[in-house]
Coordinates of C-alpha atoms in Angstrom, one line a residue:
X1 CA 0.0 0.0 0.0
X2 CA 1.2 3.1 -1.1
X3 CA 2.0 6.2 1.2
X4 CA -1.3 8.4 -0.2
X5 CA -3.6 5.2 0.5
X6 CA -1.9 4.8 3.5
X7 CA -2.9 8.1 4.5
X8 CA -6.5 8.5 3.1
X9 CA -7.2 5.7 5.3
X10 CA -5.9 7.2 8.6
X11 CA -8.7 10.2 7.9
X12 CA -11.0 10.0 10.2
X13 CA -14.7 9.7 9.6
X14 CA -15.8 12.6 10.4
X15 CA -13.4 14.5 8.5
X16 CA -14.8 12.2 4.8
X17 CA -18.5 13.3 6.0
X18 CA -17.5 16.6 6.1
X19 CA -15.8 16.8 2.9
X20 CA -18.1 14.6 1.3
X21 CA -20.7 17.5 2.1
X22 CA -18.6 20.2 1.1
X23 CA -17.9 18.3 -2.1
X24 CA -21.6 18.0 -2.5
X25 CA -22.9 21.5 -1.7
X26 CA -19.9 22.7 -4.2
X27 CA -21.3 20.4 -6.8
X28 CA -24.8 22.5 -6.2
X29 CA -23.0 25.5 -8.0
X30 CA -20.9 23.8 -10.6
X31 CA -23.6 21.3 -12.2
X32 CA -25.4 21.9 -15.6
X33 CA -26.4 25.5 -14.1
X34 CA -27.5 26.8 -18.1
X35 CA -28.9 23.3 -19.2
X36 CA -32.7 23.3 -19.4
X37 CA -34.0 20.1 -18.7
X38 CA -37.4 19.4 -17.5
X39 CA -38.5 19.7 -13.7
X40 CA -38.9 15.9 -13.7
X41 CA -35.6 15.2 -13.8
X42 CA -34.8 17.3 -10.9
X43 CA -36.6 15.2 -8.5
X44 CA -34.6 13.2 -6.3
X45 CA -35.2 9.5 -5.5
X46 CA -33.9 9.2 -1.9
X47 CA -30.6 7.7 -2.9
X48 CA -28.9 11.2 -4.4
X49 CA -27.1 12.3 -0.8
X50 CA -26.0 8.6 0.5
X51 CA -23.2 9.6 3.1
X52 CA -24.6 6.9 6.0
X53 CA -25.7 3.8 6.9
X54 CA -28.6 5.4 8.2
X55 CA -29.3 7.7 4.6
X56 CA -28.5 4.5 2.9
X57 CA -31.3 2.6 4.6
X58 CA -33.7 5.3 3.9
X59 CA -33.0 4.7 0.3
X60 CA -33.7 1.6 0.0
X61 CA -36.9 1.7 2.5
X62 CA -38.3 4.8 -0.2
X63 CA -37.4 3.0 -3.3
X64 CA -39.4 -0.4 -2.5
X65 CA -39.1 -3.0 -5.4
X66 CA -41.8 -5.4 -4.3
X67 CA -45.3 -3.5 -5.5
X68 CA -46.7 -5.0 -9.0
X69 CA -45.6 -4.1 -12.5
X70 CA -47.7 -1.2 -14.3
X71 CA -49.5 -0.9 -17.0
X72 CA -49.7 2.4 -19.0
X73 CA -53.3 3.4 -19.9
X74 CA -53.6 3.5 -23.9
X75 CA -56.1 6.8 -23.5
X76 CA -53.3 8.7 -21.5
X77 CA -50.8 11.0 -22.9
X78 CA -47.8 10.3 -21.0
X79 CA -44.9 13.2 -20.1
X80 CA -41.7 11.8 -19.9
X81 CA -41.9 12.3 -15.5
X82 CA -44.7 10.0 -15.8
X83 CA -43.0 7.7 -17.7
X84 CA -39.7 7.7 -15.8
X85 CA -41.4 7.3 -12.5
X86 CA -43.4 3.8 -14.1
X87 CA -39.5 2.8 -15.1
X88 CA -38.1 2.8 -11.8
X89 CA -40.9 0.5 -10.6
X90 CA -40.8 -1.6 -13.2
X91 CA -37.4 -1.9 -14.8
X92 CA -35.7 -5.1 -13.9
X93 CA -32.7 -3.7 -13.5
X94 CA -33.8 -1.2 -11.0
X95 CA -35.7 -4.3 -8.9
X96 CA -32.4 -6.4 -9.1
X97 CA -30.3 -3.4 -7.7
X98 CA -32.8 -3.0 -5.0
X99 CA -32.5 -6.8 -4.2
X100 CA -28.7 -6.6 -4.0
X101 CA -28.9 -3.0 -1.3
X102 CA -31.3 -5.0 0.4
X103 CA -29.7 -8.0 0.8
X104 CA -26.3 -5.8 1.8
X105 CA -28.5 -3.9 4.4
X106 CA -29.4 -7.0 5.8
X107 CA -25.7 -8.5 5.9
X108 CA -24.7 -5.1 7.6
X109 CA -27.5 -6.1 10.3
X110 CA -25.4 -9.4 10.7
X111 CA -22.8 -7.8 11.6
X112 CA -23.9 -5.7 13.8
X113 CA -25.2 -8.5 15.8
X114 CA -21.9 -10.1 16.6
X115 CA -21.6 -7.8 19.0
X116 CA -25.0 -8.9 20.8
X117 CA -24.9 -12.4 23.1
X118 CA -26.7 -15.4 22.0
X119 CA -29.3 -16.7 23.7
X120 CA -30.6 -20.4 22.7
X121 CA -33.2 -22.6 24.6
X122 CA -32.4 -26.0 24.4
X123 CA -35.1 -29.3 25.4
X124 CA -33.9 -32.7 25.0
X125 CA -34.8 -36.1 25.9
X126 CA -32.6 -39.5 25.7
X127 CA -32.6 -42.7 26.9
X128 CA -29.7 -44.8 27.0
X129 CA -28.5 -48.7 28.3
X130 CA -24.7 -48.8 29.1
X131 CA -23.2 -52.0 30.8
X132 CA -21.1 -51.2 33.8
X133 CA -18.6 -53.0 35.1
X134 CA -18.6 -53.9 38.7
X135 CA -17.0 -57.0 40.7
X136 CA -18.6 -60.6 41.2
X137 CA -18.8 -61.1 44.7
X138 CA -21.8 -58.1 44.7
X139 CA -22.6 -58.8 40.8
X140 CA -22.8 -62.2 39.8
X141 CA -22.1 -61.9 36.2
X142 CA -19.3 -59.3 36.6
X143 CA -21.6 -56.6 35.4
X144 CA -24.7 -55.0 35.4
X145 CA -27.0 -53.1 32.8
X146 CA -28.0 -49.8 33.6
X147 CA -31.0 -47.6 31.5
X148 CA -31.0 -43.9 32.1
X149 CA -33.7 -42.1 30.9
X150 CA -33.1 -38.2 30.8
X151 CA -35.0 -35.5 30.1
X152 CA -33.2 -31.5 30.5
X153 CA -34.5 -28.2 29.5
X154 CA -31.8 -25.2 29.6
X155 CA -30.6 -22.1 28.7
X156 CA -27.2 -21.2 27.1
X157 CA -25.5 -17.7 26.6
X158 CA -22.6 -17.5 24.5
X159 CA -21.0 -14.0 24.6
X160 CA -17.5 -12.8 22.9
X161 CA -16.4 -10.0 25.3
X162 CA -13.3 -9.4 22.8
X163 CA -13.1 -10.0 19.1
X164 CA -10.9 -7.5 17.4
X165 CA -12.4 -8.8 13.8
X166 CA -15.5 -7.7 14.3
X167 CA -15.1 -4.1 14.2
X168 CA -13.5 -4.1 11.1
X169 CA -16.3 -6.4 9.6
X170 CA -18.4 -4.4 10.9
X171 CA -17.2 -1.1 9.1
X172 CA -16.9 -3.1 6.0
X173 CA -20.3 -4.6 5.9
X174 CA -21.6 -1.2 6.6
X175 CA -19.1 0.9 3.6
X176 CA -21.2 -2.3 1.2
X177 CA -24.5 -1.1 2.0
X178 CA -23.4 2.3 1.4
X179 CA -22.1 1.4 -1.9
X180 CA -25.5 -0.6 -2.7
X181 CA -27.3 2.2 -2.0
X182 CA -25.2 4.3 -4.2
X183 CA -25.5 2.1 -7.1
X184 CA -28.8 1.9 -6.3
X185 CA -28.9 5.7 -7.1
X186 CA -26.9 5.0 -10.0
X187 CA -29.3 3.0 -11.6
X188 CA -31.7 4.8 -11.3
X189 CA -30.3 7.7 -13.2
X190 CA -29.2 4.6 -16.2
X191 CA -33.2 3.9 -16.2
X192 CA -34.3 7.6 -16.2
X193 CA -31.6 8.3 -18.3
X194 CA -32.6 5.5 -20.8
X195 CA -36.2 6.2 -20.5
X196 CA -35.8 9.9 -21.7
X197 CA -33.2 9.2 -24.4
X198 CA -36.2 6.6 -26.0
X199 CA -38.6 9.4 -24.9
X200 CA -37.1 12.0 -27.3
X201 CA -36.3 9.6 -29.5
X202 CA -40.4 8.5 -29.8
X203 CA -41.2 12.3 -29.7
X204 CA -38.4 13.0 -32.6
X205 CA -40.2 9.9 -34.9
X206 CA -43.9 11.7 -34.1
X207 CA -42.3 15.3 -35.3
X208 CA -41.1 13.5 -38.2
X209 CA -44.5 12.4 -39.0
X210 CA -46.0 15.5 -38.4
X211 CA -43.6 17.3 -40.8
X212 CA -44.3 14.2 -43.2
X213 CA -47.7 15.1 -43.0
X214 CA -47.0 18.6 -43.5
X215 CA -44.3 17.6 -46.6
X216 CA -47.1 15.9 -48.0
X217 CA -49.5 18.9 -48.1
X218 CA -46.5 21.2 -49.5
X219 CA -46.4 18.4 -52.1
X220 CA -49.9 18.0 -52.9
X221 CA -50.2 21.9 -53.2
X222 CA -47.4 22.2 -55.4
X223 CA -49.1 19.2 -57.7
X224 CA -52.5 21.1 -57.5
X225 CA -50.7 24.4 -58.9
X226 CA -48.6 22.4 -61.3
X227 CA -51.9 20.9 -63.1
X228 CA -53.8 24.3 -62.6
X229 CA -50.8 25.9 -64.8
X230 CA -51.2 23.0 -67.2
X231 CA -54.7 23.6 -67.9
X232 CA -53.8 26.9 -68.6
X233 CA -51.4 26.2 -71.0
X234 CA -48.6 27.4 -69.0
X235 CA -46.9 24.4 -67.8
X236 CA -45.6 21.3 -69.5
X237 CA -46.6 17.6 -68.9
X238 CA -43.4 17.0 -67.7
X239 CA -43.8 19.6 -65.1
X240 CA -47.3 17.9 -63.8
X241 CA -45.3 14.1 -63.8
X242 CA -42.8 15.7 -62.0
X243 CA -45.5 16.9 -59.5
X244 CA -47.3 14.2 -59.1
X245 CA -44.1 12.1 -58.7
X246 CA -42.7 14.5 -55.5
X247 CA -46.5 13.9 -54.1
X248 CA -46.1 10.1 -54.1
X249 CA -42.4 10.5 -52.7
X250 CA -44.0 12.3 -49.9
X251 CA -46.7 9.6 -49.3
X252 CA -43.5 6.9 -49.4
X253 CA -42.1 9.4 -46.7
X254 CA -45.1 9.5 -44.6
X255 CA -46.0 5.7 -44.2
X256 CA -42.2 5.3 -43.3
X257 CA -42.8 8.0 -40.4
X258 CA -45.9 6.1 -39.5
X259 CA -43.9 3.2 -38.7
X260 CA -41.3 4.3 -37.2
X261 CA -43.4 6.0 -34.5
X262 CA -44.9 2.4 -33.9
X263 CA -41.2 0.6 -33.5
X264 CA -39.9 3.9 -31.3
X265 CA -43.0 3.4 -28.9
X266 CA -42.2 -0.7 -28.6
X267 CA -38.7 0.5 -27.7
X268 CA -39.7 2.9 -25.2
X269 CA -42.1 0.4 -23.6
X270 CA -39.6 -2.7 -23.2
X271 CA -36.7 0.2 -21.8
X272 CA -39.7 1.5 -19.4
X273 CA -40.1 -2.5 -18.3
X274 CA -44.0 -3.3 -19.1
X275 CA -45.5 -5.4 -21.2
X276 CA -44.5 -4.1 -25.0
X277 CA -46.7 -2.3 -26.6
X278 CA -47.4 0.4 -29.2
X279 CA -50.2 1.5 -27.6
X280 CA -48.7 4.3 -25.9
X281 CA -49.3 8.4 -26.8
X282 CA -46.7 11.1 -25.7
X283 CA -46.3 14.2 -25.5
X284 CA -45.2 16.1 -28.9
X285 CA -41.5 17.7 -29.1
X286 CA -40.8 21.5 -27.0
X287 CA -40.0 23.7 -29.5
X288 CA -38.3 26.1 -27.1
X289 CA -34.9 27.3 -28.5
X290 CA -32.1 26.2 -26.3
X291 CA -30.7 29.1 -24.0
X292 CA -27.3 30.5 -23.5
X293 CA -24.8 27.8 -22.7
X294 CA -21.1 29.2 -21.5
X295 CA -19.9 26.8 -18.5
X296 CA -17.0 24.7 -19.0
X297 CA -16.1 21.6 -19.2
X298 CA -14.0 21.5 -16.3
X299 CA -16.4 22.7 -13.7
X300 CA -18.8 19.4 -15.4
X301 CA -15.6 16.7 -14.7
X302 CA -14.9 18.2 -11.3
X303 CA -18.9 18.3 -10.8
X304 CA -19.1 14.5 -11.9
X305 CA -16.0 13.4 -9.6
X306 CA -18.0 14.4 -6.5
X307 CA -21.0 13.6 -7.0
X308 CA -22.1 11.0 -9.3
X309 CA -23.2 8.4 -7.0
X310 CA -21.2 5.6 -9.0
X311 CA -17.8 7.1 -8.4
X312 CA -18.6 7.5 -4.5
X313 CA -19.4 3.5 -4.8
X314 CA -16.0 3.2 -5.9
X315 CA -14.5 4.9 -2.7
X316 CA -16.6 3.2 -0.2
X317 CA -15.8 0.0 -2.1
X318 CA -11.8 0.8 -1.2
X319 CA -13.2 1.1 2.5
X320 CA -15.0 -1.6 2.1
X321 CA -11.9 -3.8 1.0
X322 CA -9.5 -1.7 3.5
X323 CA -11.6 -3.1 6.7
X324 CA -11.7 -6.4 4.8
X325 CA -7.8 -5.9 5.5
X326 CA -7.8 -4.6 9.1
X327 CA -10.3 -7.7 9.8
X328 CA -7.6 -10.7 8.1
X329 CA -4.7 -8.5 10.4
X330 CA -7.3 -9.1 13.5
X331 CA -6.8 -12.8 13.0
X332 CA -3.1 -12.7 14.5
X333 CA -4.8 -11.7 18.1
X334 CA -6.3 -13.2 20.6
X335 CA -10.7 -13.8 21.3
X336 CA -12.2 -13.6 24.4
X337 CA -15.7 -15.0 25.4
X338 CA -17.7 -16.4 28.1
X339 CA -20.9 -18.9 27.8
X340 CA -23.3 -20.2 30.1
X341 CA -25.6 -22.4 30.8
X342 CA -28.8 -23.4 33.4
X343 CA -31.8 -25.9 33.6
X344 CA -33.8 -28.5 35.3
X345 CA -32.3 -31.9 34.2
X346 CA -34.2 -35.3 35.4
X347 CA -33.0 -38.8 35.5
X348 CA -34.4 -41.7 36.3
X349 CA -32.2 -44.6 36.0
X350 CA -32.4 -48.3 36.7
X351 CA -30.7 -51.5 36.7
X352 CA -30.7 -55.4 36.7
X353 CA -29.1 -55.2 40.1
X354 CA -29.5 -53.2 43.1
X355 CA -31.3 -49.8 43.1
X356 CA -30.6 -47.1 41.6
X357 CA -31.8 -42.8 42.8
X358 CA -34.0 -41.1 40.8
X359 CA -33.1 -37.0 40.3
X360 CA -34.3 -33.8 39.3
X361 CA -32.6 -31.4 40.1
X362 CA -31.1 -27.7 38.5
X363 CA -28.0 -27.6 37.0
X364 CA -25.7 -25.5 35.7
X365 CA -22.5 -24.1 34.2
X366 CA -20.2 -21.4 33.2
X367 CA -17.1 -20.7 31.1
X368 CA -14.6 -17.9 30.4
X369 CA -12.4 -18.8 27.4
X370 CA -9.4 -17.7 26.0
X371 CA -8.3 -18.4 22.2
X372 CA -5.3 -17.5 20.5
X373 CA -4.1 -19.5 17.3
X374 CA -0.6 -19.1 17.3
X375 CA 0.6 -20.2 14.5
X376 CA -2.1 -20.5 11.3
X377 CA -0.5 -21.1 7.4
X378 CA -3.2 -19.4 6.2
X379 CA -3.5 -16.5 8.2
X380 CA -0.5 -14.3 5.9
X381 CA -2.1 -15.6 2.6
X382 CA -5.2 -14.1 3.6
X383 CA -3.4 -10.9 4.9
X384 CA -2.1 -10.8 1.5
X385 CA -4.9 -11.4 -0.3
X386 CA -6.9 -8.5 1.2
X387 CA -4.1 -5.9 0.6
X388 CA -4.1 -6.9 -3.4
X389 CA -8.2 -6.6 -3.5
X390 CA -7.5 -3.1 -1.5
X391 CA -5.2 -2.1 -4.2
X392 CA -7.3 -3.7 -7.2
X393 CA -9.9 -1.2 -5.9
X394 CA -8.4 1.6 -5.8
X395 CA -7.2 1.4 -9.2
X396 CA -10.9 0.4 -10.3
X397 CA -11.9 3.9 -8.9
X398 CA -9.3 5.5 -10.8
X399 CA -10.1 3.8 -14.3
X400 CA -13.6 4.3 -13.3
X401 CA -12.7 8.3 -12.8
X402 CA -10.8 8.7 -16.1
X403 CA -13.6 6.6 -17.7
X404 CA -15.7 9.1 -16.3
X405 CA -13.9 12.4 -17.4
X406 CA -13.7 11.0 -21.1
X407 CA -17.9 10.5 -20.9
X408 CA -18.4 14.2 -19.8
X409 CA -15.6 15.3 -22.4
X410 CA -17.6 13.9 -25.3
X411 CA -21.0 14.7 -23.7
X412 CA -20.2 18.0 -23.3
X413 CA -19.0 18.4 -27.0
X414 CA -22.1 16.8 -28.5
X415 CA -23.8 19.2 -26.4
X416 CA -22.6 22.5 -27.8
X417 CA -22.4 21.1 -31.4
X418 CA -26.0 20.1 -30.9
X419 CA -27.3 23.8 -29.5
X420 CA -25.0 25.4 -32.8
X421 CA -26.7 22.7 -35.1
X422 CA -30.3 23.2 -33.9
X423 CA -29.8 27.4 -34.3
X424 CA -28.7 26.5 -37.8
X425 CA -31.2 24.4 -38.1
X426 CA -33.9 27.0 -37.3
X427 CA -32.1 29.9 -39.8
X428 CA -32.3 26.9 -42.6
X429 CA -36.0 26.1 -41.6
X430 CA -36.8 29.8 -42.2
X431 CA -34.8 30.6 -45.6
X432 CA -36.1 27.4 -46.6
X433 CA -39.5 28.7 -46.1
X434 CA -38.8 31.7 -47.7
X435 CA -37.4 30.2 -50.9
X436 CA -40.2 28.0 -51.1
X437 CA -42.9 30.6 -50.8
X438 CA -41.1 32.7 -53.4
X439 CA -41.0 30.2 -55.8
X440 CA -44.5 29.2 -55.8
X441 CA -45.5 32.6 -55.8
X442 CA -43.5 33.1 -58.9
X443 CA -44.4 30.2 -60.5
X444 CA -48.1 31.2 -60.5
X445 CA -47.3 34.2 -62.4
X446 CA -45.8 32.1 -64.9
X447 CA -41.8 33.6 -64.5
X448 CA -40.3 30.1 -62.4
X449 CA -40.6 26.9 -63.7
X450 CA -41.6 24.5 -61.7
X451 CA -37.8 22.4 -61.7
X452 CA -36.9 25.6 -59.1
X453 CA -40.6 25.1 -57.5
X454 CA -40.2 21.3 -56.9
X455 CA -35.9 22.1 -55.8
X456 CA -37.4 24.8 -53.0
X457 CA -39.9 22.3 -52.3
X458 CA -37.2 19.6 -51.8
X459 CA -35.4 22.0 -49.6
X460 CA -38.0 23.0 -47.5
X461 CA -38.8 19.2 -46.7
X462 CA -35.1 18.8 -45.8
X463 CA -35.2 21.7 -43.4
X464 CA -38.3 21.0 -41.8
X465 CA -36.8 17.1 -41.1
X466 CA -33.7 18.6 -39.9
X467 CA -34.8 20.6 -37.8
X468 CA -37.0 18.0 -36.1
X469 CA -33.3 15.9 -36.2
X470 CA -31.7 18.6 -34.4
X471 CA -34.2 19.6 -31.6
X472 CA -33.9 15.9 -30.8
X473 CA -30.5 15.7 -31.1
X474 CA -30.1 18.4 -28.4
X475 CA -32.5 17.2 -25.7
X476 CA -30.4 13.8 -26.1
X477 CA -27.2 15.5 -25.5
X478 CA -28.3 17.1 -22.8
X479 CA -29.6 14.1 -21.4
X480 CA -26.1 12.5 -21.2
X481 CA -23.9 15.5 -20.0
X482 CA -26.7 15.7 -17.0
X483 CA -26.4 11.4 -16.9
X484 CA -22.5 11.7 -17.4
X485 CA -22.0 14.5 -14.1
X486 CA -24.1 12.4 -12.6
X487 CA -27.0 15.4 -12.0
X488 CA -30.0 13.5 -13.5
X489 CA -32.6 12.8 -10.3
X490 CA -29.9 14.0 -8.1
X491 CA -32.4 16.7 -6.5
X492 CA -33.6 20.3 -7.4
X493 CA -31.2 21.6 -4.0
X494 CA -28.3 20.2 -5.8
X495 CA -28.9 20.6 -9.2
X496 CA -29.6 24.0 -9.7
X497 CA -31.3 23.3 -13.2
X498 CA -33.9 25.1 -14.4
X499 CA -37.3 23.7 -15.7

């Protein structure tokens, strides 16, 4: 163990609660503070400020796994808050992560017990025949047979007064419920973050059908004038063809659309974790322009290093593996315990010669025990073999840090090119629009052909689809920079984010 690990151990408690706060009410002013995501993604689910044993079993209390699956109602339109708080109920992965905090809450419990005695009633009944030797003059045969029928019922108490393992075991079992609950919290954010990224990704195919739907009018217009200026000789047949050909391309475009809003709703239903189904309606695409961003990306790393609840796992892990340590070093001294016991035992024996008492009377006992193994082969291989899971996990928290920077780098780069591309998108939409209205206009006084009326046309469809692409493109971005820092349902108090 190296001389920094060496040292972050010796810290005490209280001094890592107090910079794990500090860390976290700093994060408050560093995360996402210009990104715009909805209000439902501020909301916390319990698990966002895990620092205890005791916030780490109110986590998994307020995030109960064992209620029924829902079903979404076909009639309802669904907002993607809705939708993310059906996911954390019924996502499988969210259940299983649950299971596994649980199930380390409860081995914490065991371990806490070890410092409590043990108390065991014990009721038992026997009968038995022994021969016993004894001499001939007073036994004929050299022998007699003797049956002893016994019943006892008693108490024991076993108590270990001094057990320097257990402490450590102790703080380890209690650093992996932490880290349960932390991953918990982690989850959670994968689901919500999953569940939004299919959200916008549904809500992107419906704007595409919309605009197909709008394509196809632009189309059918543009047809309509193309036979009108036929019929009055100022247009070609060619020209109406080419019409009527951009109209059917539309209609190709449009039952496309249609479909793929049926295939994005089935994904979005299996990544919510209900029975698949299209049968779902949405909400339709915000069309609010994306604000001002200007924070960098430094401020998002630092942001994600203290608080994404993953990356605290990690530490408590290393604690976790450090008391596994202290625990394998305990072994080289010495237990203390003491155990008692006291009943009402009855015998009543007999035998094939002379008589024998019958008894019932109380009985009792009591031990103080000392136990040192002084020499144990095994003892330095598993001294060793905690020191290199100690270091294997703190170079997992390290990858699991630079993995972590490299996320919010490229998040935070798809993020601005996404807010530049959907501004361009907008200025394209609009000159698009223009063109297109010009054109027509033109055409119908008989000075454009209708080559430059169907090319603005073409255009305009192009814009109006990539502006729908960007929007979405955008809201997913910004999805994972808040997933990558670690921000998405960590809270409103922390967050600072803005619906």
């Amino acid at each position: 163990m190296n001389v920094g690990t060496k040292s972050f151990f010796r810290m005490s408690k209280t001094s890592i609660l107090s910079v794990t706060l500090l860390f976290s009410v700093q994060g408050c002013a560093l995360v996402a503070q210009q990104l715009s995501l909805p209000e439902n993604l501020r909301k916390g689910s319990g698990c966002a400020m895990v620092i205890s044993t005791r916030d780490a079993e109110r986590c998994i209390s307020a995030n109960n796994h064992s209620s029924p699956i829902p079903k979404l109602d076909s009639s309802h339109v669904y907002t993607l808050a809705e939708l993310i708080d059906i996911a954390e109920t019924a996502n499988p992965e969210g259940r299983i992560a649950w299971a596994e905090a649980k199930a380390a809450l409860e081995r914490a419990g065991i371990a806490r017990s070890s410092y409590l005695p043990l108390l065991t009633f014990v009721a038992e009944g026997s009968d038995e025949r022994a021969i016993v030797p004894f001499p001939e003059p007073i036994a004929p045969r050299g022998y007699v047979t003797v049956e002893a029928p016994t019943a006892a019922a008693q108490l024991q108490l076993q108590y270990s007064l001094l057990n320097f393992r257990r402490g450590p075991e102790l703080d380890s079992s209690r650093a992996l419920e932490v880290a349960s609950a932390l991953r918990l919290a982690r989850v959670h954010q994968t689901i919500a973050h999953d569940t939004a990224v299919q959200f916008y990704q549904a809500q992107e195919a419906v704007a595409q059908l919309v605009a197909a739907q709008t394509i196809l009018k632009t189309a059918e217009t543009v047809e309509n004038s193309a036979k009108e200026q036929y019929a009055n000789g100022r247009a070609t047949l060619p020209d109406v063809q080419n019409a009527e050909a951009g109209a059917a391309e539309a209609r190709y475009d449009l039952a496309s659309a249609e479909g793929e809003v049926k295939k994005r709703n089935l994904t979005l239903t299996e990544t919510i974790g209900v029975e698949p189904t299209t049968e779902v309606t949405i909400v339709p695409q915000d069309a609010n322009a994306p604000e001002t961003f200007e924070d960098s990306v430094e401020e998002f790393i630092e942001s994600a290093k203290r608080i994404r609840p993953d990356l605290i796992a990690y530490s408590r892990e290393v604690k976790h593996n450090h008391d596994l340590y202290r625990a394998a070093r305990a072994s080289y001294l010495p237990t203390v315990g003491v155990s008692a016991s006291g009943g009402q035992t009855s015998v009543g024996p007999s035998a094939d010669f002379g008589v024998l008492g019958h008894a019932s009377v109380s009985t009792w006992s009591a031990k103080a025990e000392l136990k040192w193994n002084i020499f144990d082969g095994a003892r330095s291989h598993q001294v060793a073999e905690a020191v290199a899971e100690e270091k294997a996990s703190v170079e997992r928290q390290r990858a699991a840090e630079d993995a972590a920077t490299r996320q919010v780098w490229g998040a935070y780069v798809d993020y601005r090119t996404a807010i530049e591309q959907e501004r361009a998108s907008q200025t394209f939409l609009e000159s698009a629009q223009t063109s297109y209205d010009s054109s027509l206009d033109a055409f119908g006084y008989g000075v454009r052909n209708l080559v430059d009326v169907v090319q603005a046309e073409k255009q305009l469809a192009q814009a109006r689809f990539t502006v729908v692409r960007a929007r979405a493109r955008r809201q997913q971005s910004e999805i994972e920079l808040s997933y990558s820092t670690g921000d998405l349902l960590s809270g409103g108090s922390r967050s600072g984010l803005r619906p």
